[in-house]
mmCIF file of C-alpha atoms in Angstrom:
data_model
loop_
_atom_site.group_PDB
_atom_site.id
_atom_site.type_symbol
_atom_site.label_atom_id
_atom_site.label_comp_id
_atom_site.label_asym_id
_atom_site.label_seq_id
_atom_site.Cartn_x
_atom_site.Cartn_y
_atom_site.Cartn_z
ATOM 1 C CA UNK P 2 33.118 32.312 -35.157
ATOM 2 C CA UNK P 3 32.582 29.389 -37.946
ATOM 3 C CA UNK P 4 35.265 26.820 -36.941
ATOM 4 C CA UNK P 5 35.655 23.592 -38.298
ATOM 5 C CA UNK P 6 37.562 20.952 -36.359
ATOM 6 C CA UNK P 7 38.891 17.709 -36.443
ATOM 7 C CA UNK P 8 38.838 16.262 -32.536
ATOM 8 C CA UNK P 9 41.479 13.487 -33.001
ATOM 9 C CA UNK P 10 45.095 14.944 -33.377
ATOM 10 C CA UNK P 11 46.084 10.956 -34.200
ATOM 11 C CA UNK P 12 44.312 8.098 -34.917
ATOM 12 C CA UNK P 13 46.307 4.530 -34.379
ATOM 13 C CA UNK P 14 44.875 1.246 -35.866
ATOM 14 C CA UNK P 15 45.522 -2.963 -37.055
ATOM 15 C CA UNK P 16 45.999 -3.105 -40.671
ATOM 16 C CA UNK P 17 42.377 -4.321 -42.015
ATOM 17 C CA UNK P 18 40.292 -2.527 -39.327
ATOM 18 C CA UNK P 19 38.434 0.377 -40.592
ATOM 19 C CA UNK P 20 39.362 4.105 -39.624
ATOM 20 C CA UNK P 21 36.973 6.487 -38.947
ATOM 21 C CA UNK P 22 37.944 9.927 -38.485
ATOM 22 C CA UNK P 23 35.769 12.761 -37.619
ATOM 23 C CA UNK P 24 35.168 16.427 -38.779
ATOM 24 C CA UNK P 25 33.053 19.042 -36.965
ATOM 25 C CA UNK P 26 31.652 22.394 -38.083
ATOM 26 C CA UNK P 27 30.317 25.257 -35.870
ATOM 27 C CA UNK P 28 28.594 28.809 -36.327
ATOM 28 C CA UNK P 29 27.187 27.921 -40.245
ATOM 29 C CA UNK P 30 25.876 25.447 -42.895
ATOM 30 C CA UNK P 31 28.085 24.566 -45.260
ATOM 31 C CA UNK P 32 27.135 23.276 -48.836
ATOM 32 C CA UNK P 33 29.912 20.705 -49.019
ATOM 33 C CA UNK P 34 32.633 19.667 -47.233
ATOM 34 C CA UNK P 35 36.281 17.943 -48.403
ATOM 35 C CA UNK P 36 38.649 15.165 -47.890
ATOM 36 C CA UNK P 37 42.004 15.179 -48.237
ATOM 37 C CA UNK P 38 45.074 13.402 -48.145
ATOM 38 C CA UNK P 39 48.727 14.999 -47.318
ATOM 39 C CA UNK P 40 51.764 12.928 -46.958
ATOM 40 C CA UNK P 41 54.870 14.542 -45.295
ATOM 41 C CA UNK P 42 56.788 17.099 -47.141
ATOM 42 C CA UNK P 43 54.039 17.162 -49.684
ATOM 43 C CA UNK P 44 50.529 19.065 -50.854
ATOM 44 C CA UNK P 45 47.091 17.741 -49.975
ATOM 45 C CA UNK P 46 45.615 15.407 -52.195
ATOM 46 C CA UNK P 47 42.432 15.664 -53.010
ATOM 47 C CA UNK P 48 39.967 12.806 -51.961
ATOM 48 C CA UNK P 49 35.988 13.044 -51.532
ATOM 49 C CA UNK P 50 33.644 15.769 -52.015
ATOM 50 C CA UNK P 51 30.330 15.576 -50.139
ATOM 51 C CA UNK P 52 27.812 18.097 -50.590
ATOM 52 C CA UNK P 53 24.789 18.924 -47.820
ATOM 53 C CA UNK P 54 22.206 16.915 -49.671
ATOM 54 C CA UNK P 55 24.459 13.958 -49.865
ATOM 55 C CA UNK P 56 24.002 11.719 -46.675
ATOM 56 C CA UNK P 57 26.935 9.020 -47.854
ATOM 57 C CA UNK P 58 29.476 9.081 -50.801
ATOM 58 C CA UNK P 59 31.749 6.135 -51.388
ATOM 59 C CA UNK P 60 35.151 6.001 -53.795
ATOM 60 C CA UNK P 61 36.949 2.289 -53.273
ATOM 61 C CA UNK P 62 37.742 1.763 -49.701
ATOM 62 C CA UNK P 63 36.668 5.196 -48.751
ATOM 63 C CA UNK P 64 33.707 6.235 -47.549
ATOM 64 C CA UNK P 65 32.658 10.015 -46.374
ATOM 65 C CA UNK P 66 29.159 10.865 -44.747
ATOM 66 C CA UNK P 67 27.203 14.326 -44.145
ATOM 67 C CA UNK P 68 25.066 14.898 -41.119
ATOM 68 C CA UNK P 69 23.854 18.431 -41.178
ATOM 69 C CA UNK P 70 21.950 17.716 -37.672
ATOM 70 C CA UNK P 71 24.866 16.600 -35.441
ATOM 71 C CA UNK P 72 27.110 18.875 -38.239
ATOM 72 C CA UNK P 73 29.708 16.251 -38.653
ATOM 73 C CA UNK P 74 30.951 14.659 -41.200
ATOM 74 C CA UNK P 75 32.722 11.467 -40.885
ATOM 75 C CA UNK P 76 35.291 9.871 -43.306
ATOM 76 C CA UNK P 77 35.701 5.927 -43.318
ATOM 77 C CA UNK P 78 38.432 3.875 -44.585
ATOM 78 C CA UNK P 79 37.654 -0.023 -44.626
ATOM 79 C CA UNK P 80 40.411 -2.756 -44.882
ATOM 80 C CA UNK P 81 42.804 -0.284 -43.979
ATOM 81 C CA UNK P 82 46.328 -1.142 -45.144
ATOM 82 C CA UNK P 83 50.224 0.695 -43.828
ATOM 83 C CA UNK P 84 50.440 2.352 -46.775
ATOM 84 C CA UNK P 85 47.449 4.402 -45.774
ATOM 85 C CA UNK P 86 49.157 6.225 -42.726
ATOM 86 C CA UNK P 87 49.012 10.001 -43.342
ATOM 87 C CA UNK P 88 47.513 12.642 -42.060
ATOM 88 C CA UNK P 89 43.723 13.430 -43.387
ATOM 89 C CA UNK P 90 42.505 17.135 -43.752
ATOM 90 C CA UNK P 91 38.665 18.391 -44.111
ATOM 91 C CA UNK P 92 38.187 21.392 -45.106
ATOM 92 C CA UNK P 93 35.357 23.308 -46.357
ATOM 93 C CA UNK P 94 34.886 26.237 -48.816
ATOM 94 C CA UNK P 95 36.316 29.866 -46.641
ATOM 95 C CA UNK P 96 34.230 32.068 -48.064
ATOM 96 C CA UNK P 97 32.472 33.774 -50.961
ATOM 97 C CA UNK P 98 35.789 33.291 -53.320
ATOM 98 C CA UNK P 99 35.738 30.848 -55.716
ATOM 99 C CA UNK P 100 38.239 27.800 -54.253
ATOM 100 C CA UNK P 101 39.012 29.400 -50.734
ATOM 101 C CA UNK P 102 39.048 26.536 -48.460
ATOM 102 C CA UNK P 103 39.373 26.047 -44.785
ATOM 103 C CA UNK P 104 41.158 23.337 -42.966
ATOM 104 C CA UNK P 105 40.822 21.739 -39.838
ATOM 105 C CA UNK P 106 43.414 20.320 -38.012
ATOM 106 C CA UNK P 107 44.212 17.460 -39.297
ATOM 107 C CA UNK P 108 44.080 13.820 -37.680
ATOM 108 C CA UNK P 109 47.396 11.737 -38.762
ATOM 109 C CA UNK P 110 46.279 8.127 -39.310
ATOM 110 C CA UNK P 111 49.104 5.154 -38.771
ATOM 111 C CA UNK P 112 48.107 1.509 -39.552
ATOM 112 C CA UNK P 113 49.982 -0.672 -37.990
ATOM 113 C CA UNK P 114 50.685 -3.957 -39.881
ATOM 114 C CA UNK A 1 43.534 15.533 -62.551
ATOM 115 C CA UNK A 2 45.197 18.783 -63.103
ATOM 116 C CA UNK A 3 48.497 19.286 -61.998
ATOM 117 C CA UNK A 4 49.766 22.033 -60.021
ATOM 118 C CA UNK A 5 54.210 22.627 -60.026
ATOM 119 C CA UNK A 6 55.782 24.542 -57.372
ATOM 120 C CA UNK A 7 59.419 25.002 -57.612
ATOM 121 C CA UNK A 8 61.310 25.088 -55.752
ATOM 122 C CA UNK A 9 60.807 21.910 -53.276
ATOM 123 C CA UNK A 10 63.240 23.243 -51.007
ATOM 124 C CA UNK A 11 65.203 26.464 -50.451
ATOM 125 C CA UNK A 12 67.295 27.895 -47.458
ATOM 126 C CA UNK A 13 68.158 31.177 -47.726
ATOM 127 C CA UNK A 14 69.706 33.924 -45.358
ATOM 128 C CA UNK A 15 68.378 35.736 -43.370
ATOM 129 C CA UNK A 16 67.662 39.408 -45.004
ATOM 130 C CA UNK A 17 67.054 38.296 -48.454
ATOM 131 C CA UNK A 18 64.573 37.512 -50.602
ATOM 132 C CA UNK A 19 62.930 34.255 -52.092
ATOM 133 C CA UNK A 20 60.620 33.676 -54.921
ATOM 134 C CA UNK A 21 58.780 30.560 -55.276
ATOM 135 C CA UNK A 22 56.620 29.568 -58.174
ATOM 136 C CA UNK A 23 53.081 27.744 -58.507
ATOM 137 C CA UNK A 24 52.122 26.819 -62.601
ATOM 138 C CA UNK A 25 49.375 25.015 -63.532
ATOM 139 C CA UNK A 26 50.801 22.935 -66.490
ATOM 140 C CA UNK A 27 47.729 21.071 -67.921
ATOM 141 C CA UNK A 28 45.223 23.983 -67.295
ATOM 142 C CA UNK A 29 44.128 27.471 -66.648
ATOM 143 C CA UNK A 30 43.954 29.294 -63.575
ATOM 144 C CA UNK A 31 42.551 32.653 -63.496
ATOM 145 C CA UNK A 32 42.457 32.268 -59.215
ATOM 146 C CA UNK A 33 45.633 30.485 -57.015
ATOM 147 C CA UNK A 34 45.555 30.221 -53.481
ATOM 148 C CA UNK A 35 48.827 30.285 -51.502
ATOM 149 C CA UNK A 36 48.992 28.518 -48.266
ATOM 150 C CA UNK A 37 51.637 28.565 -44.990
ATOM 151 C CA UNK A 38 51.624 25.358 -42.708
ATOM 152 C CA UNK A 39 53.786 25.546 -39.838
ATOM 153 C CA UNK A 40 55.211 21.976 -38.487
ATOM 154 C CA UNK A 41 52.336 19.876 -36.728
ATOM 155 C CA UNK A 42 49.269 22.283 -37.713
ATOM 156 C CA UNK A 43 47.215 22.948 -40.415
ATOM 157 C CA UNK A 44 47.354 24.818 -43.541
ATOM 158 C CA UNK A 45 46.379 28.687 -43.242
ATOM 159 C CA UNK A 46 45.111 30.727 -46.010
ATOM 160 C CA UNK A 47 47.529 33.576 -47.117
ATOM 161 C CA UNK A 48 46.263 34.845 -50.019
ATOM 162 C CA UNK A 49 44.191 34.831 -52.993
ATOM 163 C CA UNK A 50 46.041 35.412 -56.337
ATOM 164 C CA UNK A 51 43.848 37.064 -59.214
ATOM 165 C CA UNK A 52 45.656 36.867 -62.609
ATOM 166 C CA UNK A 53 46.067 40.741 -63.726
ATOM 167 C CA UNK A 54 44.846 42.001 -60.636
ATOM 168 C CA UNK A 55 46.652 42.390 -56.857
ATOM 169 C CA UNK A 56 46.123 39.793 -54.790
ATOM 170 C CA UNK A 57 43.655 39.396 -51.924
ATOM 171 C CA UNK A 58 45.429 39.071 -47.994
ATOM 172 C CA UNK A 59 43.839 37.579 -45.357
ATOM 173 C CA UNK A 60 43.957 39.254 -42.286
ATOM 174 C CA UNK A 61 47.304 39.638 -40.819
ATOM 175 C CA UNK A 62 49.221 38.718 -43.501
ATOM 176 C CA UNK A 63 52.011 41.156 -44.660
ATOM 177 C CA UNK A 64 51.444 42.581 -48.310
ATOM 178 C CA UNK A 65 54.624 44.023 -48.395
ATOM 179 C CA UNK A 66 56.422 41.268 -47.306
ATOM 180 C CA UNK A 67 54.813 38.694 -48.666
ATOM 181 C CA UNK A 68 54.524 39.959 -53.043
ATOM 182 C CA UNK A 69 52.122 37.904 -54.982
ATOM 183 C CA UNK A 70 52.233 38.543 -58.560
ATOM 184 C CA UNK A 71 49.757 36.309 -60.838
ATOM 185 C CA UNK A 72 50.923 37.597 -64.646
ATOM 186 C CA UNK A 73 49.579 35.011 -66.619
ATOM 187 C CA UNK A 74 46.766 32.004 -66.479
ATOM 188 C CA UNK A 75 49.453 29.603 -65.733
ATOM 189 C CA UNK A 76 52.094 31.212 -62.983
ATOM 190 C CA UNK A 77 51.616 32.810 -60.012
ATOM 191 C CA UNK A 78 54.516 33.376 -57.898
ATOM 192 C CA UNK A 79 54.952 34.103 -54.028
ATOM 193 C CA UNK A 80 58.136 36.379 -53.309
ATOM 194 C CA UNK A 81 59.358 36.353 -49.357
ATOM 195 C CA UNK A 82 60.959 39.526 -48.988
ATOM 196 C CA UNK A 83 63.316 40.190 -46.005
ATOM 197 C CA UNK A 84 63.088 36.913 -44.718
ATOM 198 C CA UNK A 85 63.879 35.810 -41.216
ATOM 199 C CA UNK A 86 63.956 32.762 -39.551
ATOM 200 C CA UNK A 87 60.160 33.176 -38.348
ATOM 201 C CA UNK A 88 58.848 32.614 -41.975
ATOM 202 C CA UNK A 89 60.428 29.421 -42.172
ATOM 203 C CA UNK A 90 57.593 26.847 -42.990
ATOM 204 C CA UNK A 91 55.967 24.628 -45.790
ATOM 205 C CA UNK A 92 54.447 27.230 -48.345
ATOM 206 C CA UNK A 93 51.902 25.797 -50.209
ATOM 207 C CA UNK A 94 49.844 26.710 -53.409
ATOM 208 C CA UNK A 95 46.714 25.650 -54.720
ATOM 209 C CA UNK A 96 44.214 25.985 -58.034
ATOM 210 C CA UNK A 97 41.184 25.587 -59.622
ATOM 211 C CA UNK A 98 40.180 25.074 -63.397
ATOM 212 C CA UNK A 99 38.806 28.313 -64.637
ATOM 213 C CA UNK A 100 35.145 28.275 -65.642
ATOM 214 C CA UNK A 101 34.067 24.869 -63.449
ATOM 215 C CA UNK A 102 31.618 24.588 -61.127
ATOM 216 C CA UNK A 103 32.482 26.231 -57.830
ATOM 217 C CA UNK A 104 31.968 22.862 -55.682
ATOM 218 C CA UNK A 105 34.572 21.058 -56.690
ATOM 219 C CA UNK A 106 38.138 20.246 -55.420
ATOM 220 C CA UNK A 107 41.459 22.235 -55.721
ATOM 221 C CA UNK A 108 44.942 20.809 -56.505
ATOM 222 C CA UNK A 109 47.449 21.190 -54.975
ATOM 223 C CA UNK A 110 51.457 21.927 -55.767
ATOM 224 C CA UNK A 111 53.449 19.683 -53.303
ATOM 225 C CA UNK A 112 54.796 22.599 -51.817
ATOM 226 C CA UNK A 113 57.927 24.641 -51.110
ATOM 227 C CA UNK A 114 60.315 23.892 -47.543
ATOM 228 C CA UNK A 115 61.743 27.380 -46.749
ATOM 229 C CA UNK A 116 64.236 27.451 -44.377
ATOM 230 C CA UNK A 117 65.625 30.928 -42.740
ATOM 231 C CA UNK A 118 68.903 30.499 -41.803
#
């Protein structure tokens, strides 16, 4: 079955370190994959798009890249601050309909200060 | 970016009735919403598909009879719990897309709805 997975439930670092969190995809290609941010209690925020042709895309202090060999993606924050703790989703597009999207798991980030 | 309203945040209700909760786009249209379930410590799950004018797409295992999506305009689409019991309580969450954009590009989402069973 196509799966998509994010290996690390939680992710704890030192404010200014850089997080790297990891998304994997199994059984299919996709065209692009998705960032997100959700806080507690509240909806995912969109982030970063990356699409299959892309190798790197950067916004800020955020950086997302595409490896269609390994079929990873992996999603960078640099000079991490607290304020940054939440949990991260990737997700991909579920199907044929127009804005279905698949998540993985989810890895919560917590900077420490 | 567009913004996506769900109302209400919160709601606990008894046990054998019914809840509505709505999802409006307020800055654009939406001819296709998305509603979402996301139990405590996992991700969100794909419900359904809401089609304004047209019934709603389930994904597999989800009740349509318990579970009524009704999507009457461009800018509401509402998610009715009928007969709820304590299992459906969880974070129901809806999403959109600008009508006519490419299809690559991201959703927004409402911030959600905390239904409790009692």
């Amino acid at each position: 079955s196509q799966k998509i997975e994010q290996n690390s439930e939680a992710l704890n670092i030192q404010e200014g370190k850089t997080a790297t969190l990891t998304c994997n995809y199994t059984n299919y290609s996709p065209a692009y994959l998705q960032w997100y941010r959700q806080d507690p209690g509240r909806g995912p925020v969109f982030l970063l798009l990356i699409r299959e042709n892309e190798k790197e895309k950067r916004k800020e202090r955020l950086k997302v890249t595409f490896d269609t060999t390994l079929k990873q993606s992996l999603f960078h924050i640099t000079a991490s601050q607290p304020a940054d703790s939440a949990t991260y989703l990737c997700a991909r597009a579920g199907g044929t309909s127009y804005g279905k999207l698949t998540f993985g798991q989810g890895t919560i980030l917590t900077v420490h200060p | 970016g567009a913004v996506v309203s769900q109302h209400p945040s919160r709601v606990i209700c008894k046990s054998g009735t019914s809840v509505k909760i709505e999802c409006r786009s307020l800055d654009f249209q939406a001819t296709t919403m998305f509603w979402y379930r996301q139990f405590p410590k996992q991700s969100l799950m794909l419900m359904a598909t809401s089609n304004e004018g047209s019934k709603a797409t389930y994904e597999q295992g989800v009740e349509k009879d318990k579970f009524l999506i009704n999507h009457a305009s461009l800018t509401l689409s509402t998610l009715t719990v009928t007969s709820a019991h304590p299992e459906d309580s969880s974070f129901y969450i809806c999403s959109a897309r600008t009508t006519g954009g490419p299809t690559n590009t991201e959703a927004f989402f409402g911030q959600g709805t905390r239904l409790t069973v009692v």
